[in-house]
Structures are given as C-alpha cells and as structure tokens.
Coordinates of C-alpha atoms in Angstrom, one line a residue:
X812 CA 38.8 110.0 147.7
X813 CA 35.5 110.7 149.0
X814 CA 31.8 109.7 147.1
X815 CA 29.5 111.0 149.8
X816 CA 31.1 114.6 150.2
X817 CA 33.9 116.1 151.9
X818 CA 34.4 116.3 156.0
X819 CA 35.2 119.3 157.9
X820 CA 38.9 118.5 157.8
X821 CA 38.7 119.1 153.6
X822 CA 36.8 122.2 154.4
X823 CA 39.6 123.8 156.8
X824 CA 42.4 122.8 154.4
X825 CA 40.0 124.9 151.4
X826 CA 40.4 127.4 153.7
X827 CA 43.9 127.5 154.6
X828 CA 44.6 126.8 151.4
X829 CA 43.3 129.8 150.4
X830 CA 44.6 132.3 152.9
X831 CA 47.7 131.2 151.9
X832 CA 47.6 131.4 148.4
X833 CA 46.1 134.9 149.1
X834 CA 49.1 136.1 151.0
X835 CA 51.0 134.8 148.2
X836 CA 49.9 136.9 145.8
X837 CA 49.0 134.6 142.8
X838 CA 45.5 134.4 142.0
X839 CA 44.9 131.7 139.6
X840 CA 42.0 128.8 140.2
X841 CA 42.6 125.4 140.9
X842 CA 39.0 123.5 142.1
X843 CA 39.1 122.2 145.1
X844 CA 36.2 120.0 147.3
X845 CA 32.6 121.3 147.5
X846 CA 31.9 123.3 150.8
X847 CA 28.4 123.2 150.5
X848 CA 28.3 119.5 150.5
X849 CA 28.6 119.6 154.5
X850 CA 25.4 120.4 155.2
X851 CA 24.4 117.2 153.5
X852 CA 26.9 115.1 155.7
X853 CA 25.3 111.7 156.3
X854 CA 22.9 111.8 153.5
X855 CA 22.8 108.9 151.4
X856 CA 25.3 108.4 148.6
X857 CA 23.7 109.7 145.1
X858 CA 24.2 106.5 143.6
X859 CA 22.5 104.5 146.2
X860 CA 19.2 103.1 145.2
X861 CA 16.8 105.8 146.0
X862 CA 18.0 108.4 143.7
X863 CA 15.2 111.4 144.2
X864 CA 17.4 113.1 146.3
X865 CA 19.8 113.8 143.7
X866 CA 17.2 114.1 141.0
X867 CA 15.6 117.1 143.0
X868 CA 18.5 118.6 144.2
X869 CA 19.1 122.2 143.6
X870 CA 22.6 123.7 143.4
X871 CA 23.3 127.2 144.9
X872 CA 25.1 129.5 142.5
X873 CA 27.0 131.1 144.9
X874 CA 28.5 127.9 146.7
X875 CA 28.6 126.2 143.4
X876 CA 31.1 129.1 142.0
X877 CA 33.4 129.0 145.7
X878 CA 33.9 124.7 145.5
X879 CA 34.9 124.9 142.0
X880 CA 38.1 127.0 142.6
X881 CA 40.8 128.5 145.0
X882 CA 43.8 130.1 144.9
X883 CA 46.4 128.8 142.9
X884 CA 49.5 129.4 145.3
X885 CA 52.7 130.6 142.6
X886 CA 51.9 131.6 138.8
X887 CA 52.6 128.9 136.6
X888 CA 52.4 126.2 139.2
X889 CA 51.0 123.1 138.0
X890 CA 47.7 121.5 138.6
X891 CA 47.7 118.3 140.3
X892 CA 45.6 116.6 137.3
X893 CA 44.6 113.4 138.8
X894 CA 43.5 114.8 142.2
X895 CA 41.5 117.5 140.5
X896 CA 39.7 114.4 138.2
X897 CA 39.3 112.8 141.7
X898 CA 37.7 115.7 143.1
X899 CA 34.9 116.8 140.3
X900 CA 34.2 112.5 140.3
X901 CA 33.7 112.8 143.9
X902 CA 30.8 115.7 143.3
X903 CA 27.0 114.8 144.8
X904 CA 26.6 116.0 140.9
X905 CA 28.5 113.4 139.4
X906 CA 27.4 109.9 138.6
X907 CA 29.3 107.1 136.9
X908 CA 27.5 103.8 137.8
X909 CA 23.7 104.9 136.5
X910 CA 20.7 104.5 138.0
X911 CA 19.4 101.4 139.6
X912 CA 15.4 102.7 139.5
X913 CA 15.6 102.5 135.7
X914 CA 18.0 99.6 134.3
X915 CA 15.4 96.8 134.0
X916 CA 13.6 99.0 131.7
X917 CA 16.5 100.1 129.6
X918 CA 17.3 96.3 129.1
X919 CA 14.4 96.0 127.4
X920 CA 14.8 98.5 125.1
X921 CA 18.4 97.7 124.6
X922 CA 17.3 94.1 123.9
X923 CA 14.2 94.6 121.4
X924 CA 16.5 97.6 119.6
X925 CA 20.2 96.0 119.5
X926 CA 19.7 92.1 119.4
X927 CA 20.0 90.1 116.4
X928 CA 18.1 86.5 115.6
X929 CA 20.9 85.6 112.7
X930 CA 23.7 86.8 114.9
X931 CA 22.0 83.9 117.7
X932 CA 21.7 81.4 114.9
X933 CA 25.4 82.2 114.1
X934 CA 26.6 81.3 117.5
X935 CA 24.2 78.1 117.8
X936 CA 25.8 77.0 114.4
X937 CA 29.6 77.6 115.3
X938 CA 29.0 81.2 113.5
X939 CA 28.5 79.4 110.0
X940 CA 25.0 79.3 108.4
X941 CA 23.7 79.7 104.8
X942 CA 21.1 81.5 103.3
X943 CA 20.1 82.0 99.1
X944 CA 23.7 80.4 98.3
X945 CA 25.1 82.5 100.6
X946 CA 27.4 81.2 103.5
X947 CA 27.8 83.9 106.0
X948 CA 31.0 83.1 108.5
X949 CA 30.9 85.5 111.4
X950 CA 34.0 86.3 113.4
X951 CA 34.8 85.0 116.4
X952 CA 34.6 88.4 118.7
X953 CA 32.8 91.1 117.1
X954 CA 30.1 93.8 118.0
X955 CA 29.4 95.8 121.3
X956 CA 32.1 95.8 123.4
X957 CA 30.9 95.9 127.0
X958 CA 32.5 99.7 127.6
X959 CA 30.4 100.7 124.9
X960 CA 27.2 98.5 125.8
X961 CA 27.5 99.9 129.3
X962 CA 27.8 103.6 127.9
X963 CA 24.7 103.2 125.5
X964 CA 22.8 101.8 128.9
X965 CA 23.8 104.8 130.8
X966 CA 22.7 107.1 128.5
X967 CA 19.3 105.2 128.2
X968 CA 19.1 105.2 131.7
X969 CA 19.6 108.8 132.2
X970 CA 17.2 110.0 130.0
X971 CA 14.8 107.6 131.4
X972 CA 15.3 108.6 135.0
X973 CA 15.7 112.5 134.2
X974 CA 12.5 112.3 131.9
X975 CA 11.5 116.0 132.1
X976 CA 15.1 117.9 132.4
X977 CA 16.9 119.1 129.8
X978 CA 19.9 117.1 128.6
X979 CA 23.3 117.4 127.3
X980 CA 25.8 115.1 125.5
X981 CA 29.5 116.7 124.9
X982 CA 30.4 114.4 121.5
X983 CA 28.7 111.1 120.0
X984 CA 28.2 108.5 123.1
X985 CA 29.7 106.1 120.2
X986 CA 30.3 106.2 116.6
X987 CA 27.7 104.7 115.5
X988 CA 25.2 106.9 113.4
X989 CA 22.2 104.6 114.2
X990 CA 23.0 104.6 117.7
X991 CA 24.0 108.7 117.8
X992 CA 20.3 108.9 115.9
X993 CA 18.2 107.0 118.6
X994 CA 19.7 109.7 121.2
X995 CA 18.4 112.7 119.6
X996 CA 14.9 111.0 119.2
X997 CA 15.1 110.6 123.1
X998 CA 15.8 114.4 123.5
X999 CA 18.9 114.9 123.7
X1000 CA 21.3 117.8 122.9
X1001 CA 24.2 116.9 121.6
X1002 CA 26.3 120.2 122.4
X1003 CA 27.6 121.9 119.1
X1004 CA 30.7 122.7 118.1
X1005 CA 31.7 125.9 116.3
X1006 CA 34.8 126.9 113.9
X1007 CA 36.7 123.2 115.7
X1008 CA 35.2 124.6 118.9
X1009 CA 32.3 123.4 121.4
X1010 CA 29.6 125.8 122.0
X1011 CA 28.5 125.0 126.0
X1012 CA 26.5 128.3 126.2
X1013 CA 23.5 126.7 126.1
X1014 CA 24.5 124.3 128.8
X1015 CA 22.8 125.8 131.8
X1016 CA 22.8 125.2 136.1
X1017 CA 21.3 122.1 136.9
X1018 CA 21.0 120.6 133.3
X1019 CA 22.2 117.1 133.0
X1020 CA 25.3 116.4 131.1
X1021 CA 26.8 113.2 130.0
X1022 CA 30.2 112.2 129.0
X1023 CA 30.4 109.7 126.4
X1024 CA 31.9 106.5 126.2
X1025 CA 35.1 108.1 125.0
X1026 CA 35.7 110.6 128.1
X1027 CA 35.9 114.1 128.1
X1028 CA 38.9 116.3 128.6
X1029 CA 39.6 117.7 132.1
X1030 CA 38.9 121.3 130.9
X1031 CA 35.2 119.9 129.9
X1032 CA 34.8 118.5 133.2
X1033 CA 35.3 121.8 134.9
X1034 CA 33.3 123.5 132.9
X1035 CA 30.4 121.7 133.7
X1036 CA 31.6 121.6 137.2
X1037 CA 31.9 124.9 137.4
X1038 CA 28.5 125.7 135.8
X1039 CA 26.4 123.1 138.5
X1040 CA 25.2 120.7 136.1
X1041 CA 24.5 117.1 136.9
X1042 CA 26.8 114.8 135.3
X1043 CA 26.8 111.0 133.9
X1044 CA 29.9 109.8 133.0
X1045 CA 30.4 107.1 130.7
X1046 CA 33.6 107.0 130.0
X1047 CA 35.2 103.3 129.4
X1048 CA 37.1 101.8 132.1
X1049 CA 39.4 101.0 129.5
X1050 CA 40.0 104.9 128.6
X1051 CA 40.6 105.5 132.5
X1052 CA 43.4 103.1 132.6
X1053 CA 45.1 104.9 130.0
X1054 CA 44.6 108.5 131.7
X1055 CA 46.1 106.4 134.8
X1056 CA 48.9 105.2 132.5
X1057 CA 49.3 109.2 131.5
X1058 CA 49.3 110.0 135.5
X1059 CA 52.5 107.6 135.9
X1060 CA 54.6 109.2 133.4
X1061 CA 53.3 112.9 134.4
X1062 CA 54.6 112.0 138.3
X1063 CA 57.7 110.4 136.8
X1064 CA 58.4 113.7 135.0
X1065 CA 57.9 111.9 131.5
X1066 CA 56.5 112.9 128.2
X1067 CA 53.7 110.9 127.4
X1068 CA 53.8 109.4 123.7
X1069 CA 50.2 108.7 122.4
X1070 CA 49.6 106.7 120.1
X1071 CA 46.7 107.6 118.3
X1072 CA 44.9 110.4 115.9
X1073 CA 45.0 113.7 117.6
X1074 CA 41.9 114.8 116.8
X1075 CA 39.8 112.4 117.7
X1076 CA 37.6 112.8 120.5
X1077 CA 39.8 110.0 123.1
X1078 CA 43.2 110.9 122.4
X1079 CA 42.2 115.0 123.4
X1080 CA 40.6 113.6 126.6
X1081 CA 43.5 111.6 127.3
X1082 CA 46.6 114.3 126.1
X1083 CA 44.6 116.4 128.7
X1084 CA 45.4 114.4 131.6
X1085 CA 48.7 114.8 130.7
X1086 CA 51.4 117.7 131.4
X1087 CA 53.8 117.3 128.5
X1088 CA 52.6 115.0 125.6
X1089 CA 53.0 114.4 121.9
X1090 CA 50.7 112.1 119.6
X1091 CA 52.2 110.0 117.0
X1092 CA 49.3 108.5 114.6
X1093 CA 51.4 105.6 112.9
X1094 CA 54.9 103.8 113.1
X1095 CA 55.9 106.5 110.5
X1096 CA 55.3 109.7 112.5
X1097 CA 57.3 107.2 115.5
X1098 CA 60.4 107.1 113.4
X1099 CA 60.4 110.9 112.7
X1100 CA 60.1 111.3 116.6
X1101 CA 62.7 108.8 117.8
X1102 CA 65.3 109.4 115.0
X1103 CA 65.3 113.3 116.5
X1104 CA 65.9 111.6 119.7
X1105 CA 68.8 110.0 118.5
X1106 CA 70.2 112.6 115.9
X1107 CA 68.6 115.9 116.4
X1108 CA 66.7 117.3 113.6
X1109 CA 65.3 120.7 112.0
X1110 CA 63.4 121.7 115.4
X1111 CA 61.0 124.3 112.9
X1112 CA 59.9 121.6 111.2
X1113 CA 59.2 119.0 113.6
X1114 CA 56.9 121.6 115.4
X1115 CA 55.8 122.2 112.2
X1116 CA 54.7 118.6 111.5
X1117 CA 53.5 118.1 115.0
X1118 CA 51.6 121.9 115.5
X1119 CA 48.6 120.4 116.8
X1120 CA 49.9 117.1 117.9
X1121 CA 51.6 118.2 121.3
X1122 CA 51.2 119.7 124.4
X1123 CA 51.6 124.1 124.7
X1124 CA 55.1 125.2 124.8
X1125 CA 57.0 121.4 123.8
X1126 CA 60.2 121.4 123.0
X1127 CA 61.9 118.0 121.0
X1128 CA 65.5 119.1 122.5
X1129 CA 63.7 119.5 126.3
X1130 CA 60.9 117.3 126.5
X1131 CA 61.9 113.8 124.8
X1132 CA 64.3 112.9 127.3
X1133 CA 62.2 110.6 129.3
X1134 CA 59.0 109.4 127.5
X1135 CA 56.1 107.1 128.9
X1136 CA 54.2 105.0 125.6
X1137 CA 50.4 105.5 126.4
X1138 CA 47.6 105.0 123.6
X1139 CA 44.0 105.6 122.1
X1140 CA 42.4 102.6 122.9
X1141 CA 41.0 101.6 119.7
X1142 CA 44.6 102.0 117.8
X1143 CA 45.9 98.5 115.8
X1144 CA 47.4 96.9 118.5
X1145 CA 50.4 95.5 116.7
X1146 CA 51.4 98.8 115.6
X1147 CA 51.3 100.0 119.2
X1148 CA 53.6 97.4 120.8
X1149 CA 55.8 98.1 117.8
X1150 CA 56.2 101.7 118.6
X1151 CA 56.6 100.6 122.3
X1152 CA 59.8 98.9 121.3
X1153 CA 60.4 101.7 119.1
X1154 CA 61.0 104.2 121.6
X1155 CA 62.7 101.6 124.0
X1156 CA 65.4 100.7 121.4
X1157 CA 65.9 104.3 120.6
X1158 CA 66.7 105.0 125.0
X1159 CA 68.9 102.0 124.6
X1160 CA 70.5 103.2 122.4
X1161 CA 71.1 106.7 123.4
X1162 CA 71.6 106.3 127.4
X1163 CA 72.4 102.6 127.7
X1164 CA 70.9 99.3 129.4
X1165 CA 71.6 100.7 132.9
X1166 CA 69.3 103.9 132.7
X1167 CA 66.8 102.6 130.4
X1168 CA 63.8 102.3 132.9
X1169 CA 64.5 106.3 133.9
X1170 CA 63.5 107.3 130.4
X1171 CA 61.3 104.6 128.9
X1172 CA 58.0 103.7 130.1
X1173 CA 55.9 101.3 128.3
X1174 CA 52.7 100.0 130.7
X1175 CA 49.6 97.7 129.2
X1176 CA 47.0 100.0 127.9
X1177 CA 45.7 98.0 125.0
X1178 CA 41.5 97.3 125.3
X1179 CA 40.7 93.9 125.5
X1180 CA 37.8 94.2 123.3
X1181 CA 40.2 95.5 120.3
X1182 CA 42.6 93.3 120.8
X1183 CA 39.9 90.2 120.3
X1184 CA 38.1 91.9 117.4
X1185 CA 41.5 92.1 115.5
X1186 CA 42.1 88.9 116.5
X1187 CA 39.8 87.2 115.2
X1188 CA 39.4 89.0 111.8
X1189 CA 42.8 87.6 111.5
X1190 CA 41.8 84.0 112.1
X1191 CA 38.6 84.4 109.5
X1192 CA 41.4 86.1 107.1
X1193 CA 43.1 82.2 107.4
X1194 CA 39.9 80.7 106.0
X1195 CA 40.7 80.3 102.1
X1196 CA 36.9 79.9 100.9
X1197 CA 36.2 83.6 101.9
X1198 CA 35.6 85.5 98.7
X1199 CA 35.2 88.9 100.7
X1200 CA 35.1 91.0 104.1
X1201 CA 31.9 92.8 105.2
X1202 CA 32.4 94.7 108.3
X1203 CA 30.2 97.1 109.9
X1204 CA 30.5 99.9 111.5
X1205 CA 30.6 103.9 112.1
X1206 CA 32.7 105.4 109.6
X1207 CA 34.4 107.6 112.3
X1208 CA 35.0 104.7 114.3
X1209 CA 38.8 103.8 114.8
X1210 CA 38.6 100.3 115.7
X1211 CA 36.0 99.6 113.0
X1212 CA 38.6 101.3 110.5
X1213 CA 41.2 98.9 111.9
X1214 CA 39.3 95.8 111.1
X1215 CA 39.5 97.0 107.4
X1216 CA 43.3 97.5 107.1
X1217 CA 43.3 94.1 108.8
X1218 CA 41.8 92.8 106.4
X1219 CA 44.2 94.7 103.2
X1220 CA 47.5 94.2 104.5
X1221 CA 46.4 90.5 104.1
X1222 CA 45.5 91.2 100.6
X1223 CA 41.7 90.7 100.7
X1224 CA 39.0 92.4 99.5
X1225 CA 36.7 93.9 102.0
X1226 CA 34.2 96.9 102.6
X1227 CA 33.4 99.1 105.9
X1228 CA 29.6 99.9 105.7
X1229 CA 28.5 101.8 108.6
X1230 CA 24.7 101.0 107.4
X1231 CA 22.5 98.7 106.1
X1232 CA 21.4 101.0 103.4
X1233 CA 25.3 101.4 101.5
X1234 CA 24.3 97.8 100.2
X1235 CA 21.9 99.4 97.1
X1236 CA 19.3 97.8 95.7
X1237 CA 21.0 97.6 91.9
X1238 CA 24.0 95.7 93.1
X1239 CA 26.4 98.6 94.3
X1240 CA 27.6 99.2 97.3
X1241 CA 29.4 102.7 99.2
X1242 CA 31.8 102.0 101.7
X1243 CA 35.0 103.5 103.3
X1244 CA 38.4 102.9 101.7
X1245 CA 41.1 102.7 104.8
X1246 CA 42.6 106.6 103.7
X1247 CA 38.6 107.9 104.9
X1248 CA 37.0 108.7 100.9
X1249 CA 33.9 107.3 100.4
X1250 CA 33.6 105.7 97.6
X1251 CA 31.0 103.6 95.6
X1252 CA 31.4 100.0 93.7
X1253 CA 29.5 98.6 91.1
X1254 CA 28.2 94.7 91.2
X1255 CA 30.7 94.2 94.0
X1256 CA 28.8 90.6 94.9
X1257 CA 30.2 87.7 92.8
X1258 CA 28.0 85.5 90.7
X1259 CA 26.9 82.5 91.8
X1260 CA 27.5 80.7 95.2
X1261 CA 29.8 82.8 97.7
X1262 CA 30.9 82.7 100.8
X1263 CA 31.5 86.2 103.2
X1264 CA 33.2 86.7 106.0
X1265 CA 31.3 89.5 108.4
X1266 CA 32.7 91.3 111.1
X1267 CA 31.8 94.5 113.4
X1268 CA 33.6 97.4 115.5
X1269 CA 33.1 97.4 119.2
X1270 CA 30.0 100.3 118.8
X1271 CA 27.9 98.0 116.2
X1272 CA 24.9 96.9 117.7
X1273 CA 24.2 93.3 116.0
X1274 CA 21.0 94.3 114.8
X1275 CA 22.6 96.2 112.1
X1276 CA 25.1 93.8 111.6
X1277 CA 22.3 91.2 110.4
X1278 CA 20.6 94.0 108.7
X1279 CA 24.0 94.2 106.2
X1280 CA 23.9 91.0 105.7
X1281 CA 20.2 91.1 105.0
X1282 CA 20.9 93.4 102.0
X1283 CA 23.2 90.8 100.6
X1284 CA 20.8 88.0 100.6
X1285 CA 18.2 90.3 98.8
X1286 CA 20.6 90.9 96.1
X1287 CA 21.6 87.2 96.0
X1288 CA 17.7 86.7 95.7
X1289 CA 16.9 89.4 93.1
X1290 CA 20.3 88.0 91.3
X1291 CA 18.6 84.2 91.3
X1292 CA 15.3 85.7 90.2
X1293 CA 17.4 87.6 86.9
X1294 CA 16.1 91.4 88.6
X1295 CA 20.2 92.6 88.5
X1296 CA 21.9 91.6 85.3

C-alpha cells in the first residue's frame, strides 16, 4: 500500500501481468498501479504541506488510459475489490486528508456559517434555557457528527485551494439542503443524474472531483480514475469500516447482508465493495430472508421482492448459505443488532452450534455518532414535561428520519423540519411524517407555557438548529401579543 507512487518492482509485475494475461487470451480490464508515477519517484507526497505540485500537475492521456487497466487473466475471474480500492487511493490524483495551505481559513468560514449562540447557552446551562415561556431542552448528542464536519471542511477546502478549476461532486456532500446550497454558490457541479443514472460526461481530464461524505461506489471511482481527474475523498471513516466489514465476508466466501435502504447513496457504495450481497431495509424484509433460509420459499417471488436489492445473478438456494451482517451507517441501531441475531438464530438453527461461525458473521459496524444521537433522544423521550419533539434535519437524511420514529414508537408527538422556514408565520408548520409524505399542521404549538424537546441528525449544522427554534419563539411572541388567534 503505497501513497507516494509505485516502485519498479510494481511496474515489472504490470508488465508480467500483462503478458500473461495476453497469452491467456481473456481481455478484460482490471486497473492496476500507475506507470507513469515513476518518473516522479522521490517527489514529495501530494498531501504533504506544499501542495502546488499536485495542483499544477498535468496528467498524460496516454499513460493515464495504460495505469487504469490490464489484462484480466480468465473471463469471469473476479476482481480483487479491496486491492483495486487500495490502488486508485494510492493515485498522486487522489487526496483524502485535504489540504493544509487552506484549513485555517475554512475554519472560519465554518465557524461564522455553522455555529450557534443558543446551542452555547444550551451547553453552559446543562442544555435547558427559556425564552417567551418557552423552555427549550436540547438533547444530549445532537448535530454535526465529526465524519460529516470533516467532509463539509474538505469540500470547503478544495474549493478554496482549487479556486480557478472546474469542480465536480458525484451526490450531496450531506443531506442537508442548506449545506448542499452553500456548495453550488462556491461553484460547484454537482454531476446530474439521468433516467436513475449519473451523467459524468461533463466530467473532464484534470477536473477535480470529490466524493462525498457517504463514498462512492467502486465503479465511480474508476471512472474518474480512468478519466485523470483529481480526486477528494470524503468519505466517513465510519463508511470505510463497513466496506472493510464487506471485504471479510467477500474473502470468507460469504454473502453480505446489508442492512439498509438500497437506494440510497451509502448502501450502493458499500453493496459495491461486495461480490454477493442482498439489502434488507427492516426486521420485516429480515424475516422474509431468514425464513427462506430455513424453509425454502417461492424463489420468483423472493427475486421479485428483492429485484433491485441484490447483487447480479443471486440466487436464495446458492448464495444464503454463509452470510456476513454488514450495515448503512445511519440505520436504527437496535433494529440492526436485532437482525444480527436474526440471522444467527436462523444458522443455529439450520447447521447447529458447532458450524455456526462458518456461516454467520456479525462484526461492529454501527457509527458512533448514531448510536449517541439515538441515545439520547431516548433519554429526553424519559423527561415527562416535554409536550413535543422538534428535530431538524435533511428530509433525505436517514439518521435524522430515525430520530423521528424514535421519538413515535414512544408515543410522542414530534416533527422533522429540515428548515427554519417549515415553521410558518400563521402558526403551521410542514414536516416529514416517518413513511416520507410531507405533510402540513395547523396551530401545532400549544397555548400557553410549553416545554420542547429539540434534537438534530448528524448533517445539521447548529445554526439552523437555533434558527427552528427561533421560529417558535416568534410564534410564542406573536401568540402573547394576540397576532395568531
């Protein structure tokens, strides 16, 4: 594994590699190292302070189009997934820790754009404080995780430091749609997506590409390998750990379960990391899958139901013999652990104590920062003088979604806003219902004296979170001064 560019050893195995493979007879591509790269053998690394050098670097059409493939040696051989990841991260073109020259700058910005006075009163106060007969109780963990903080900073960063180059982003860096906004205002293109499909045509050599904080799948990443562009990836160490998690079960020979929402821009980066996969979005879909284990099933319709939830040419009878539990990071964590012990009841059961660890698999994938934002919507769900939830956040965003049902399947009333301006000035409000509809309600604060509880997903800057909660106190205000009936 090799930041600074291949030696001539890598080089002569490209090349013998090759030879081979062309003897064989089966041309298909597999990328392999960079050749060019050794003619810049003993430069600096690109991510060494003192960056110009990959700034101005050009990249040779030619040489770019030769260290993106060789010769795939039999038809239908399969690619070594993890070492091809390993070899576009070790490009000179590819940069996943930023860029030194610009971060004080882009702390700044992040400060005077993302911070929040209340949210710092809040803390000072043991997160209780109370404005126009309003008490506002904030939960314990909420807001910017620190994947997502350091993905918005890398973005800020790149535009900063590639200030007159054209620049790409392959989805939302987060869902947020303030956040999502701020980007295009800085310049960037956020590539389109046509009929379900990304359009990278106008994604030329040499333009600078980032991944967002939710990853990219591996065919993205040799696209843009393959096309010379400069990349920033800011994919969430979390989201690597699970694509690590995918790699054990692909080298153990297993199917990787997912647990998560297959079209959602983490789980298709993660499912392609994998060779055999299916993903299961809830403890329902889980039962389906592990009662077929058990007791066979109609095989038509359980493609049927899972047509764009599995890998190309799955098959329940084959490929659910030995099965690795792997997730989307954002996913309620309760539900995930219970399909974990799911799956491992249903092995038990069907091969026996002594041969349960050859076809189970269950390692820790579950994101810190998800795991403490449900947590502690929980605890504020114990505190009996709540009369309702607020919690803020992109309407797309998973975890965000998850605070809400949190907050249902305790029986309490609560909205997902993803912006200050769903709080309306004559007393309504539009939020997110947990099924995705939109809907709106009408003089949804109580009369009188109340007390909220306020929450955010992990890609809420707090700055909007005290901007929600700004709208309520101007309706409690308006309300005291008889403007809302």
């Amino acid at each position: 594994f090799n930041r600074r560019g291949p030696r001539e050893a890598d080089m002569v195995r490209a090349i013998l590699l090759s030879c081979i493979a062309a003897t064989a007879g089966a041309f298909q591509l597999l990328p392999v190292p960079s050749p060019h790269l050794l003619h810049a053998r003993g430069s600096s690394s690109p991510f060494a302070p003192g960056m110009e050098s990959l700034k101005a670097r050009s990249v040779v059409p030619s040489l770019r189009s030769r260290s993106a493939c060789l010769l795939r040696m039999a038809e239908g051989a399969k690619l070594d997934k993890r070492a091809e990841r390993r070899r576009i991260v070790a490009s000179e073109n590819f940069n996943r820790r930023g860029f030194g020259e610009t971060k004080e700058e882009v702390q700044g910005m992040m400060v005077e754009e993302f911070t929040s006075d209340m949210v710092k009163e809040l803390r000072e106060n043991k997160n209780v404080i109370e404005r126009n007969n309003v008490v506002i109780k904030l939960a314990e963990s909420y807001g910017f995780c620190w994947g997502v903080e350091r993905a918005v900073a890398m973005a800020y960063e790149a535009r900063s430091f590639y200030k007159d180059d054209k620049i790409h982003i392959t989805n939302e860096i987060i869902h947020n749609p303030g956040v999502n906004g701020r980007l295009r205002d800085m310049g960037y293109n956020f590539v389109p997506v046509k009929d379900g499909v990304k359009d990278f045509s106008e994604v030329k050599q040499g333009d600078v590409v980032v991944l967002p904080a939710f990853g990219a799948s591996l065919e993205e990443m040799q696209l843009l390998d393959s096309k010379g562009c400069r990349i920033v990836d800011t994919t969430c160490p979390w989201v690597s750990k699970v694509w690590n998690a995918v790699d054990t079960h692909r080298r153990k020979d297993m199917t990787s379960v997912i647990h998560g929402k297959w079209a959602h821009e983490e789980s298709i980066a993660t499912a392609s990391m994998a060779d055999t996969y299916i993903i299961v979005k809830d403890m329902e879909e889980a039962k389906y899958v592990t009662n077929y284990i058990l007791n066979g099933g109609n095989k038509e319709e359980f493609m049927a139901k899972f047509k764009n939830a599995c890998s190309s040419g799955f098959d329940p009878d084959r490929d659910l013999k030995k099965v690795g539990i792997a997730n989307q990071t954002t996913m309620y964590k309760e539900e995930t652990a219970a399909i974990a012990k799911l799956f491992e009841r249903a092995m038990l059961k069907k091969y026996g104590p002594e041969n349960v660890n050859v076809h189970f698999m269950a390692l820790d994938t579950i994101c810190d920062a998800t795991q403490e934002r449900q947590d502690a919507i929980n605890d504020l769900l114990r505190d009996p003088s709540v009369d309702f939830y607020l919690i803020v956040g992109g309407w797309d965003s998973s975890n965000t979604g998850h605070l809400l049902e949190i907050v249902h399947m305790n029986g309490k009333v609560g909205y997902h806003i993803d912006m200050a301006h769903r709080i309306r000035e004559d007393g309504s409000i539009e939020h997110r219902e947990t099924d995705g509809t939109i809907t709106v309600t009408k003089d949804f604060l109580p009369k009188g004296k109340l007390t909220i509880g306020v929450t955010s997903g992990a890609s809420t800057p707090d700055r909007y979170l005290q901007e929600s909660v700004e709208r309520v106190l101007m309706l409690k205000a308006l309300e005291k001064d008889g403007a809302i009936a």
